[in-house]
Amino acid sequence: MEAATATVGAAAGRPARAWRWLRRNALRIYAGLAMTYMLIPIVVIAVFSFGETPRDKLDFALHSFTLEYWQHAFAIEELNDALITSVKLAGLATLGSTVIGTLMALALVRHRFVGRRAANLLIILPMASPEIVIGAALLSMFVYYQVGLGFTTLLIAHIMFSISFVVVVVRSRLIGFDRSLEEAAQDLGATPLETFRYVTLPLLAPAIVAAALLAFALSIDDFVISNFNSGTTVTFPLYVFGVALRGIPVQVNAIATMLFIITTLAILLVIWQQRRAERMSAVQPDPEPAAS
Amino acid sequence: MRTARDTRTLVVAVLMLAVAAVIAACGSEETIGGGNKGEVQVAKAGKPTGDVTISNWPGYIDPGKNGTVAEFEHKFDVNVSHIEDINDNVQFFGKLQPQLERGQSGGRSLFVVTDWMAKQMYDLGYLQELNHGDLRTVFDSILPELEKSDSDPQRKFSIPWQGGLTGIWVDTKRAPEIRSVEDLFDSKYKGKVTMLTEMRDTVPLVLQSQGVDVAEATKEEWLAAIDRLKEAADSGQIRRFTGNEYTEDLTSGNVVAAIGWSGDASLIGREGIEWRKPADGCDLFFDQMVIPVGAPNTAAALAFMNFVYRPEVQADIAEYVNYVTPVEGVQEILTQRDPELGRNQLIFPPPELTRGCSGDPDPPGSAQDQQEVTEAFQDVITG
Amino acid sequence: MRLRRRLVPYGLLAPGAIWLALFFVVPMYFMGELALRSGTPAIGFTFDWAWSNFPDSLDGNTEQIVRSFYYSGVATVLALLIAYPLAYAIAQASPRWRLLLLFAVIAPFFTTYLIRTIAWKTILADSSPVVDVLQALALVPDDGRVLATSGAVIAGLTYNFLPFMILPIYASVERLDMRLVEAARDLYASSGQAFLRVTLPVTSPGIVAGVLLTFIPAFGDYVNAAILGGTNQAMIGNRIQSLYLFQRDYPEAAALSFLMMALILIMVVFYIRLAGTEAFMGEEHEGR
């Protein structure tokens, strides 16, 4: 009897079942579609880095496959100079903003003092302001003082806008920080400075590294603020904008794909490290068995 | 408690503003902008060595290992950075102006801008003067009609680089019937047409298409032409206003016609696109080499100027860029290489071609009027 | 000793606070100072309390201001519609996969902002197959184009600011206790009702944050309009850029910048008031 019902149900319900399957997996299907949509430009960039074009500039049609532009990825002097400038700038800016930002985060989380709320506001404001306003205001100041625009002004700007992000990242880690380890160190006779160096800092390291990576990425990618404050110095995004109007050399696509792969690997590495750290910290010696 | 903290935040904020005001009080400038009022420098000659940076328009020199730059580097043991970062006179000027204001050249020893821009820069004190004695090859070989010019009567600060005609680039496969500026306003081509951000190119062409004599045009007529452009832009007739990047739109097929410069064939990567002199007008311009204030290695810059005026060198340049050459004797050399080249009307325009062409004129009237027209035009092209 | 203790936080805070004050707060003052000057680029600008610059810049740029509202508004709504289900889907996945999925969603944005936008220019070029498909689907008129239209700019804005919408919403959705939804279903609520009265209010903080983080930068953006748009698509950011960098009309540029800041501030205050009330109401519902 059950078998009969089952068969009848099955015969009548195949379209209905398909519909139900669709409904249940709708969200997943949608997520897949959405992620595809987000990946389209990346695929396009990668694909178009392998296309042979007559003028060595980006063409809007697909041509024959060639590795030429990958082999000669660094053939364009201007592009290389821009890349080097960007990396130098990002490196220095990351250094500056990570140090400054970590110190600020420590102050904000671990101490109570007058002006704490003002400092919090000061940190949030740059993150919430549109880049164009930040860039334009800085330019206004530089114009006013007739300061020469160039690498230095860029560095100043980049450090400035990265600080807030560093503070937020480090602060979130500090808030959940287990202070018992620090207290233990102090009980064992370590000075505050030693405690900081040997206990706090290593435990804080993952957050600091994450913040530094974020600052680096923000700096390398920055266009608007750099556009306003660079004078004639050319960073990678500024170079791309310049050639975007006149014809992008295909090498740019190759380099962009390279950057993408490097960044992806770097972050995957960080995530993997996180996982390892979590797993290792989860390993604890078994508690002493009660004396039987 | 809450109120106390709020007040403290407010106090801190006010304090910061006060500090800012104090900082500003020290070192405040009376006037911002308005030009460099210092003494005029004269470019120093000497033995060219070391590094030199030149800014130029794209596709304006023959490139590559056998190109003019490489030749120059070879002959003079100088390391040349030839950067093609000029897309539009105003944009380039805007980028450089803060540094020029302070007597710095942004690292450049020489750049190429259109004659009217060169004059403006000179008037603002941003250029060095040139000693004719240091430029013997130039003045030996320059075309007689270019020895003087309206914008630089004594050739004190600018040496012609190349000249050109502003006309219409047409995709002959898709819109072969476009022959005049008026055609560009035909709604058949809505959204498939671009015009130049260069006011002194675009507006005179529109004036001519309206039958106005550019030399006698009034400010009102300029503003009327600009209004026409605004209408066309708002309706979407004109896709956008471009600097040198119209070549990209033509290459990608996004547009079927563009106001553009005669020699840019090397920048357009699509077949069937040709330059046409508009039936209802034209514009003839000359771009100039200039040396900015604070330029490093002026010796190399001057040597470069002399070098490109050697007829054989200039022939190489003309062959590639297809623009109007300012040097005598090039026609003979090119005819020897290829008779077709010697007859190329874009390099050696016959009088019929250049008759009635406007010459990148300034808007009429006082400085105030000119500013008004410039602002109106900038409004339209920014969108 | 006590004094030193009390000074420690200030010492830690000092470098950052000074840097931010000097290079973020103070420049705002200078922008204001510039905005009150008058003159021309040729003869220079002198300070003379030119308050008229503010209404003048508003007058001359109303079209672009309205357009910026429109573009960033539509882009924000689209981003919300795209991001919410996506964030929800990720939150439903098993914990192991979540981080990876999030990463996969953010990874495309590791390419430079400019290059991503230029990639869209390639994809949406008049001659590209994508546009052909869109024309076949009658989403685009046969003789029409996608580039240099409002649609292209909005599409670019939506795409580029998607992560700013996804992450806050995801953070909120992750905290959603599914038992509440189950409880609602047990009480005979339909999926729709459960969503509207349980899920949505609980995740509203994320939505609020996401909308803010998307709308504000989109409003001031000019890259998308410059690359994907034509002359008719200029936003207020394009204006400010042109005024500062090309026309060097600093007073008008600064005044316009200030105006933009003021507009954003007004919108944000308004919005937080509005959103605050709703979130509050949501919590009330939950309490019941």
PDB file of C-alpha atoms in Angstrom, chain B residues 104-325:
ATOM      1  CA  GLN B 104      59.713  74.305 -10.265  1.00  0.00           C
ATOM      2  CA  SER B 105      59.274  72.347 -13.435  1.00  0.00           C
ATOM      3  CA  GLY B 106      58.025  69.052 -12.063  1.00  0.00           C
ATOM      4  CA  GLY B 107      61.215  67.393 -13.210  1.00  0.00           C
ATOM      5  CA  ARG B 108      60.675  68.276 -16.836  1.00  0.00           C
ATOM      6  CA  SER B 109      63.217  70.054 -18.980  1.00  0.00           C
ATOM      7  CA  LEU B 110      61.069  70.482 -22.051  1.00  0.00           C
ATOM      8  CA  PHE B 111      57.466  70.058 -23.015  1.00  0.00           C
ATOM      9  CA  VAL B 112      55.273  70.570 -26.013  1.00  0.00           C
ATOM     10  CA  VAL B 113      52.146  72.686 -25.745  1.00  0.00           C
ATOM     11  CA  THR B 114      50.068  74.579 -28.259  1.00  0.00           C
ATOM     12  CA  ASP B 115      51.137  78.123 -29.071  1.00  0.00           C
ATOM     13  CA  TRP B 116      48.393  79.897 -27.161  1.00  0.00           C
ATOM     14  CA  MET B 117      49.177  77.888 -24.038  1.00  0.00           C
ATOM     15  CA  ALA B 118      52.862  78.676 -24.436  1.00  0.00           C
ATOM     16  CA  LYS B 119      52.021  82.353 -24.514  1.00  0.00           C
ATOM     17  CA  GLN B 120      49.844  82.088 -21.425  1.00  0.00           C
ATOM     18  CA  MET B 121      52.570  80.265 -19.576  1.00  0.00           C
ATOM     19  CA  TYR B 122      55.123  82.846 -20.590  1.00  0.00           C
ATOM     20  CA  ASP B 123      52.896  85.687 -19.461  1.00  0.00           C
ATOM     21  CA  LEU B 124      52.562  83.979 -16.112  1.00  0.00           C
ATOM     22  CA  GLY B 125      56.304  83.734 -15.799  1.00  0.00           C
ATOM     23  CA  TYR B 126      56.489  79.964 -16.088  1.00  0.00           C
ATOM     24  CA  LEU B 127      58.863  79.682 -19.027  1.00  0.00           C
ATOM     25  CA  GLN B 128      62.521  80.341 -19.605  1.00  0.00           C
ATOM     26  CA  GLU B 129      63.651  82.529 -22.434  1.00  0.00           C
ATOM     27  CA  LEU B 130      65.656  81.103 -25.264  1.00  0.00           C
ATOM     28  CA  ASN B 131      68.851  82.541 -26.603  1.00  0.00           C
ATOM     29  CA  HIS B 132      68.849  82.388 -30.412  1.00  0.00           C
ATOM     30  CA  GLY B 133      72.610  81.982 -30.327  1.00  0.00           C
ATOM     31  CA  ASP B 134      72.157  78.623 -28.637  1.00  0.00           C
ATOM     32  CA  LEU B 135      69.717  77.432 -31.275  1.00  0.00           C
ATOM     33  CA  ARG B 136      71.632  77.867 -34.487  1.00  0.00           C
ATOM     34  CA  THR B 137      70.374  74.716 -36.179  1.00  0.00           C
ATOM     35  CA  VAL B 138      66.833  75.706 -35.356  1.00  0.00           C
ATOM     36  CA  PHE B 139      67.028  79.146 -36.891  1.00  0.00           C
ATOM     37  CA  ASP B 140      69.017  77.902 -39.838  1.00  0.00           C
ATOM     38  CA  SER B 141      66.420  75.318 -40.765  1.00  0.00           C
ATOM     39  CA  ILE B 142      63.127  76.773 -39.673  1.00  0.00           C
ATOM     40  CA  LEU B 143      60.572  77.584 -42.334  1.00  0.00           C
ATOM     41  CA  PRO B 144      60.708  81.342 -43.028  1.00  0.00           C
ATOM     42  CA  GLU B 145      57.024  81.850 -42.329  1.00  0.00           C
ATOM     43  CA  LEU B 146      57.487  80.391 -38.879  1.00  0.00           C
ATOM     44  CA  GLU B 147      60.350  82.629 -37.821  1.00  0.00           C
ATOM     45  CA  LYS B 148      57.857  84.886 -36.215  1.00  0.00           C
ATOM     46  CA  SER B 149      54.466  84.029 -34.864  1.00  0.00           C
ATOM     47  CA  ASP B 150      51.513  85.901 -33.473  1.00  0.00           C
ATOM     48  CA  SER B 151      51.886  84.469 -30.021  1.00  0.00           C
ATOM     49  CA  ASP B 152      55.687  84.769 -29.871  1.00  0.00           C
ATOM     50  CA  PRO B 153      56.801  87.485 -32.294  1.00  0.00           C
ATOM     51  CA  GLN B 154      60.469  87.232 -31.458  1.00  0.00           C
ATOM     52  CA  ARG B 155      60.542  83.534 -30.713  1.00  0.00           C
ATOM     53  CA  LYS B 156      61.682  84.311 -27.206  1.00  0.00           C
ATOM     54  CA  PHE B 157      60.244  81.306 -25.520  1.00  0.00           C
ATOM     55  CA  SER B 158      58.816  78.819 -27.977  1.00  0.00           C
ATOM     56  CA  ILE B 159      60.130  76.807 -30.900  1.00  0.00           C
ATOM     57  CA  PRO B 160      57.648  75.083 -33.207  1.00  0.00           C
ATOM     58  CA  TRP B 161      57.452  71.335 -32.786  1.00  0.00           C
ATOM     59  CA  GLN B 162      54.858  70.250 -35.302  1.00  0.00           C
ATOM     60  CA  GLY B 163      51.775  71.811 -36.714  1.00  0.00           C
ATOM     61  CA  GLY B 164      48.475  70.320 -37.577  1.00  0.00           C
ATOM     62  CA  LEU B 165      44.984  70.772 -38.750  1.00  0.00           C
ATOM     63  CA  THR B 166      41.933  70.199 -36.648  1.00  0.00           C
ATOM     64  CA  GLY B 167      39.257  68.500 -38.660  1.00  0.00           C
ATOM     65  CA  ILE B 168      37.031  65.467 -38.560  1.00  0.00           C
ATOM     66  CA  TRP B 169      38.079  61.849 -38.339  1.00  0.00           C
ATOM     67  CA  VAL B 170      35.418  59.766 -40.047  1.00  0.00           C
ATOM     68  CA  ASP B 171      34.681  56.061 -40.006  1.00  0.00           C
ATOM     69  CA  THR B 172      34.227  55.673 -43.726  1.00  0.00           C
ATOM     70  CA  LYS B 173      32.702  52.241 -43.355  1.00  0.00           C
ATOM     71  CA  ARG B 174      29.856  53.323 -41.145  1.00  0.00           C
ATOM     72  CA  ALA B 175      29.334  57.011 -41.831  1.00  0.00           C
ATOM     73  CA  PRO B 176      31.040  57.908 -45.076  1.00  0.00           C
ATOM     74  CA  GLU B 177      28.817  60.895 -45.736  1.00  0.00           C
ATOM     75  CA  ILE B 178      30.084  63.040 -42.870  1.00  0.00           C
ATOM     76  CA  ARG B 179      31.982  65.903 -44.369  1.00  0.00           C
ATOM     77  CA  SER B 180      31.336  68.978 -42.299  1.00  0.00           C
ATOM     78  CA  VAL B 181      31.107  70.065 -38.694  1.00  0.00           C
ATOM     79  CA  GLU B 182      27.415  70.673 -39.267  1.00  0.00           C
ATOM     80  CA  ASP B 183      27.017  66.994 -40.113  1.00  0.00           C
ATOM     81  CA  LEU B 184      28.183  66.136 -36.630  1.00  0.00           C
ATOM     82  CA  PHE B 185      25.031  67.675 -35.234  1.00  0.00           C
ATOM     83  CA  ASP B 186      22.839  65.391 -37.319  1.00  0.00           C
ATOM     84  CA  SER B 187      20.702  63.311 -34.995  1.00  0.00           C
ATOM     85  CA  LYS B 188      21.446  60.276 -37.151  1.00  0.00           C
ATOM     86  CA  TYR B 189      24.732  60.066 -35.330  1.00  0.00           C
ATOM     87  CA  LYS B 190      23.405  60.728 -31.897  1.00  0.00           C
ATOM     88  CA  GLY B 191      25.804  59.563 -29.262  1.00  0.00           C
ATOM     89  CA  LYS B 192      28.340  58.486 -31.824  1.00  0.00           C
ATOM     90  CA  VAL B 193      30.229  61.738 -32.105  1.00  0.00           C
ATOM     91  CA  THR B 194      32.910  63.326 -29.954  1.00  0.00           C
ATOM     92  CA  MET B 195      34.443  66.771 -29.906  1.00  0.00           C
ATOM     93  CA  LEU B 196      37.582  68.180 -28.400  1.00  0.00           C
ATOM     94  CA  THR B 197      38.009  69.620 -24.928  1.00  0.00           C
ATOM     95  CA  GLU B 198      40.304  72.148 -26.579  1.00  0.00           C
ATOM     96  CA  MET B 199      38.172  75.270 -26.689  1.00  0.00           C
ATOM     97  CA  ARG B 200      40.262  76.966 -29.333  1.00  0.00           C
ATOM     98  CA  ASP B 201      39.772  74.009 -31.641  1.00  0.00           C
ATOM     99  CA  THR B 202      36.139  73.145 -31.097  1.00  0.00           C
ATOM    100  CA  VAL B 203      34.462  76.532 -30.779  1.00  0.00           C
ATOM    101  CA  PRO B 204      36.010  78.176 -33.869  1.00  0.00           C
ATOM    102  CA  LEU B 205      34.971  75.135 -35.895  1.00  0.00           C
ATOM    103  CA  VAL B 206      31.409  75.484 -34.663  1.00  0.00           C
ATOM    104  CA  LEU B 207      31.500  79.226 -35.352  1.00  0.00           C
ATOM    105  CA  GLN B 208      32.629  78.534 -38.890  1.00  0.00           C
ATOM    106  CA  SER B 209      29.890  75.978 -39.376  1.00  0.00           C
ATOM    107  CA  GLN B 210      27.473  78.728 -38.370  1.00  0.00           C
ATOM    108  CA  GLY B 211      28.948  80.985 -41.025  1.00  0.00           C
ATOM    109  CA  VAL B 212      30.664  83.309 -38.592  1.00  0.00           C
ATOM    110  CA  ASP B 213      34.031  84.804 -39.471  1.00  0.00           C
ATOM    111  CA  VAL B 214      36.202  83.766 -36.585  1.00  0.00           C
ATOM    112  CA  ALA B 215      38.554  86.709 -36.861  1.00  0.00           C
ATOM    113  CA  GLU B 216      35.637  89.118 -36.355  1.00  0.00           C
ATOM    114  CA  ALA B 217      33.552  87.072 -33.976  1.00  0.00           C
ATOM    115  CA  THR B 218      32.204  88.735 -30.867  1.00  0.00           C
ATOM    116  CA  LYS B 219      31.974  87.352 -27.388  1.00  0.00           C
ATOM    117  CA  GLU B 220      28.248  86.855 -27.832  1.00  0.00           C
ATOM    118  CA  GLU B 221      28.846  84.748 -30.883  1.00  0.00           C
ATOM    119  CA  TRP B 222      31.317  82.604 -29.005  1.00  0.00           C
ATOM    120  CA  LEU B 223      28.826  82.164 -26.199  1.00  0.00           C
ATOM    121  CA  ALA B 224      26.123  81.289 -28.690  1.00  0.00           C
ATOM    122  CA  ALA B 225      28.325  78.628 -30.223  1.00  0.00           C
ATOM    123  CA  ILE B 226      29.011  77.293 -26.750  1.00  0.00           C
ATOM    124  CA  ASP B 227      25.283  77.188 -26.092  1.00  0.00           C
ATOM    125  CA  ARG B 228      24.851  75.094 -29.203  1.00  0.00           C
ATOM    126  CA  LEU B 229      27.448  72.709 -27.894  1.00  0.00           C
ATOM    127  CA  LYS B 230      25.682  72.575 -24.559  1.00  0.00           C
ATOM    128  CA  GLU B 231      22.437  71.653 -26.224  1.00  0.00           C
ATOM    129  CA  ALA B 232      24.103  68.947 -28.204  1.00  0.00           C
ATOM    130  CA  ALA B 233      25.833  67.597 -25.111  1.00  0.00           C
ATOM    131  CA  ASP B 234      22.669  67.630 -23.019  1.00  0.00           C
ATOM    132  CA  SER B 235      20.677  65.845 -25.662  1.00  0.00           C
ATOM    133  CA  GLY B 236      23.299  63.188 -25.897  1.00  0.00           C
ATOM    134  CA  GLN B 237      24.222  64.067 -29.465  1.00  0.00           C
ATOM    135  CA  ILE B 238      27.823  64.523 -28.470  1.00  0.00           C
ATOM    136  CA  ARG B 239      28.925  61.442 -26.616  1.00  0.00           C
ATOM    137  CA  ARG B 240      31.709  63.214 -24.809  1.00  0.00           C
ATOM    138  CA  PHE B 241      34.449  65.778 -25.084  1.00  0.00           C
ATOM    139  CA  THR B 242      37.927  64.364 -25.272  1.00  0.00           C
ATOM    140  CA  GLY B 243      41.551  65.282 -25.352  1.00  0.00           C
ATOM    141  CA  ASN B 244      43.776  63.006 -27.387  1.00  0.00           C
ATOM    142  CA  GLU B 245      41.724  60.016 -26.270  1.00  0.00           C
ATOM    143  CA  TYR B 246      39.208  60.346 -29.092  1.00  0.00           C
ATOM    144  CA  THR B 247      41.506  57.915 -30.886  1.00  0.00           C
ATOM    145  CA  GLU B 248      40.411  55.258 -28.400  1.00  0.00           C
ATOM    146  CA  ASP B 249      36.750  55.803 -29.133  1.00  0.00           C
ATOM    147  CA  LEU B 250      37.419  55.567 -32.843  1.00  0.00           C
ATOM    148  CA  THR B 251      39.473  52.416 -32.401  1.00  0.00           C
ATOM    149  CA  SER B 252      36.867  50.695 -30.298  1.00  0.00           C
ATOM    150  CA  GLY B 253      34.112  51.697 -32.656  1.00  0.00           C
ATOM    151  CA  ASN B 254      32.221  53.615 -30.001  1.00  0.00           C
ATOM    152  CA  VAL B 255      32.016  56.634 -32.280  1.00  0.00           C
ATOM    153  CA  VAL B 256      31.748  57.081 -36.031  1.00  0.00           C
ATOM    154  CA  ALA B 257      33.175  60.577 -36.170  1.00  0.00           C
ATOM    155  CA  ALA B 258      35.328  62.753 -33.988  1.00  0.00           C
ATOM    156  CA  ILE B 259      36.784  66.212 -34.194  1.00  0.00           C
ATOM    157  CA  GLY B 260      40.469  65.501 -34.100  1.00  0.00           C
ATOM    158  CA  TRP B 261      43.958  66.280 -35.244  1.00  0.00           C
ATOM    159  CA  SER B 262      45.235  65.464 -38.704  1.00  0.00           C
ATOM    160  CA  GLY B 263      48.283  63.414 -37.851  1.00  0.00           C
ATOM    161  CA  ASP B 264      46.850  60.959 -35.343  1.00  0.00           C
ATOM    162  CA  ALA B 265      46.580  58.061 -37.784  1.00  0.00           C
ATOM    163  CA  SER B 266      49.240  56.140 -35.900  1.00  0.00           C
ATOM    164  CA  LEU B 267      47.037  56.182 -32.812  1.00  0.00           C
ATOM    165  CA  ILE B 268      43.932  54.794 -34.444  1.00  0.00           C
ATOM    166  CA  GLY B 269      43.834  51.053 -34.673  1.00  0.00           C
ATOM    167  CA  ARG B 270      40.850  50.529 -36.860  1.00  0.00           C
ATOM    168  CA  GLU B 271      40.638  50.379 -40.595  1.00  0.00           C
ATOM    169  CA  GLY B 272      38.704  52.730 -42.762  1.00  0.00           C
ATOM    170  CA  ILE B 273      39.096  55.792 -40.614  1.00  0.00           C
ATOM    171  CA  GLU B 274      40.322  58.878 -42.392  1.00  0.00           C
ATOM    172  CA  TRP B 275      40.856  62.488 -41.581  1.00  0.00           C
ATOM    173  CA  ARG B 276      38.847  65.031 -43.501  1.00  0.00           C
ATOM    174  CA  LYS B 277      39.059  68.768 -43.645  1.00  0.00           C
ATOM    175  CA  PRO B 278      35.547  69.953 -42.829  1.00  0.00           C
ATOM    176  CA  ALA B 279      33.700  71.518 -45.727  1.00  0.00           C
ATOM    177  CA  ASP B 280      32.608  74.404 -43.565  1.00  0.00           C
ATOM    178  CA  GLY B 281      35.845  75.397 -41.891  1.00  0.00           C
ATOM    179  CA  CYS B 282      39.115  74.292 -40.395  1.00  0.00           C
ATOM    180  CA  ASP B 283      41.711  75.122 -37.816  1.00  0.00           C
ATOM    181  CA  LEU B 284      45.473  75.253 -38.143  1.00  0.00           C
ATOM    182  CA  PHE B 285      47.638  75.097 -35.055  1.00  0.00           C
ATOM    183  CA  PHE B 286      51.291  74.866 -34.172  1.00  0.00           C
ATOM    184  CA  ASP B 287      52.547  73.129 -31.072  1.00  0.00           C
ATOM    185  CA  GLN B 288      55.641  74.555 -29.465  1.00  0.00           C
ATOM    186  CA  MET B 289      58.595  73.242 -27.537  1.00  0.00           C
ATOM    187  CA  VAL B 290      59.125  75.236 -24.385  1.00  0.00           C
ATOM    188  CA  ILE B 291      61.517  75.089 -21.451  1.00  0.00           C
ATOM    189  CA  PRO B 292      59.862  75.652 -18.072  1.00  0.00           C
ATOM    190  CA  VAL B 293      61.293  77.563 -15.145  1.00  0.00           C
ATOM    191  CA  GLY B 294      63.446  75.515 -12.867  1.00  0.00           C
ATOM    192  CA  ALA B 295      64.102  72.991 -15.609  1.00  0.00           C
ATOM    193  CA  PRO B 296      67.052  70.739 -14.916  1.00  0.00           C
ATOM    194  CA  ASN B 297      69.573  70.107 -17.673  1.00  0.00           C
ATOM    195  CA  THR B 298      68.557  72.914 -19.999  1.00  0.00           C
ATOM    196  CA  ALA B 299      71.681  72.145 -22.009  1.00  0.00           C
ATOM    197  CA  ALA B 300      70.192  68.818 -23.045  1.00  0.00           C
ATOM    198  CA  ALA B 301      66.841  70.463 -23.770  1.00  0.00           C
ATOM    199  CA  LEU B 302      68.428  73.028 -26.079  1.00  0.00           C
ATOM    200  CA  ALA B 303      70.484  70.317 -27.747  1.00  0.00           C
ATOM    201  CA  PHE B 304      67.287  68.367 -28.335  1.00  0.00           C
ATOM    202  CA  MET B 305      65.654  71.342 -29.974  1.00  0.00           C
ATOM    203  CA  ASN B 306      68.612  71.711 -32.301  1.00  0.00           C
ATOM    204  CA  PHE B 307      68.705  68.009 -32.974  1.00  0.00           C
ATOM    205  CA  VAL B 308      65.115  67.699 -34.139  1.00  0.00           C
ATOM    206  CA  TYR B 309      65.606  70.594 -36.521  1.00  0.00           C
ATOM    207  CA  ARG B 310      68.177  68.702 -38.509  1.00  0.00           C
ATOM    208  CA  PRO B 311      66.337  67.958 -41.749  1.00  0.00           C
ATOM    209  CA  GLU B 312      67.142  64.219 -41.756  1.00  0.00           C
ATOM    210  CA  VAL B 313      65.915  63.838 -38.198  1.00  0.00           C
ATOM    211  CA  GLN B 314      62.831  65.889 -38.868  1.00  0.00           C
ATOM    212  CA  ALA B 315      62.142  63.742 -41.923  1.00  0.00           C
ATOM    213  CA  ASP B 316      62.018  60.670 -39.681  1.00  0.00           C
ATOM    214  CA  ILE B 317      59.592  62.412 -37.353  1.00  0.00           C
ATOM    215  CA  ALA B 318      57.407  63.691 -40.172  1.00  0.00           C
ATOM    216  CA  GLU B 319      57.274  60.280 -41.775  1.00  0.00           C
ATOM    217  CA  TYR B 320      55.835  58.741 -38.637  1.00  0.00           C
ATOM    218  CA  VAL B 321      53.644  61.430 -37.165  1.00  0.00           C
ATOM    219  CA  ASN B 322      52.278  62.880 -40.395  1.00  0.00           C
ATOM    220  CA  TYR B 323      51.961  66.348 -38.977  1.00  0.00           C
ATOM    221  CA  VAL B 324      52.998  69.664 -40.520  1.00  0.00           C
ATOM    222  CA  THR B 325      56.737  69.988 -40.266  1.00  0.00           C
TER     223      THR B 325
END
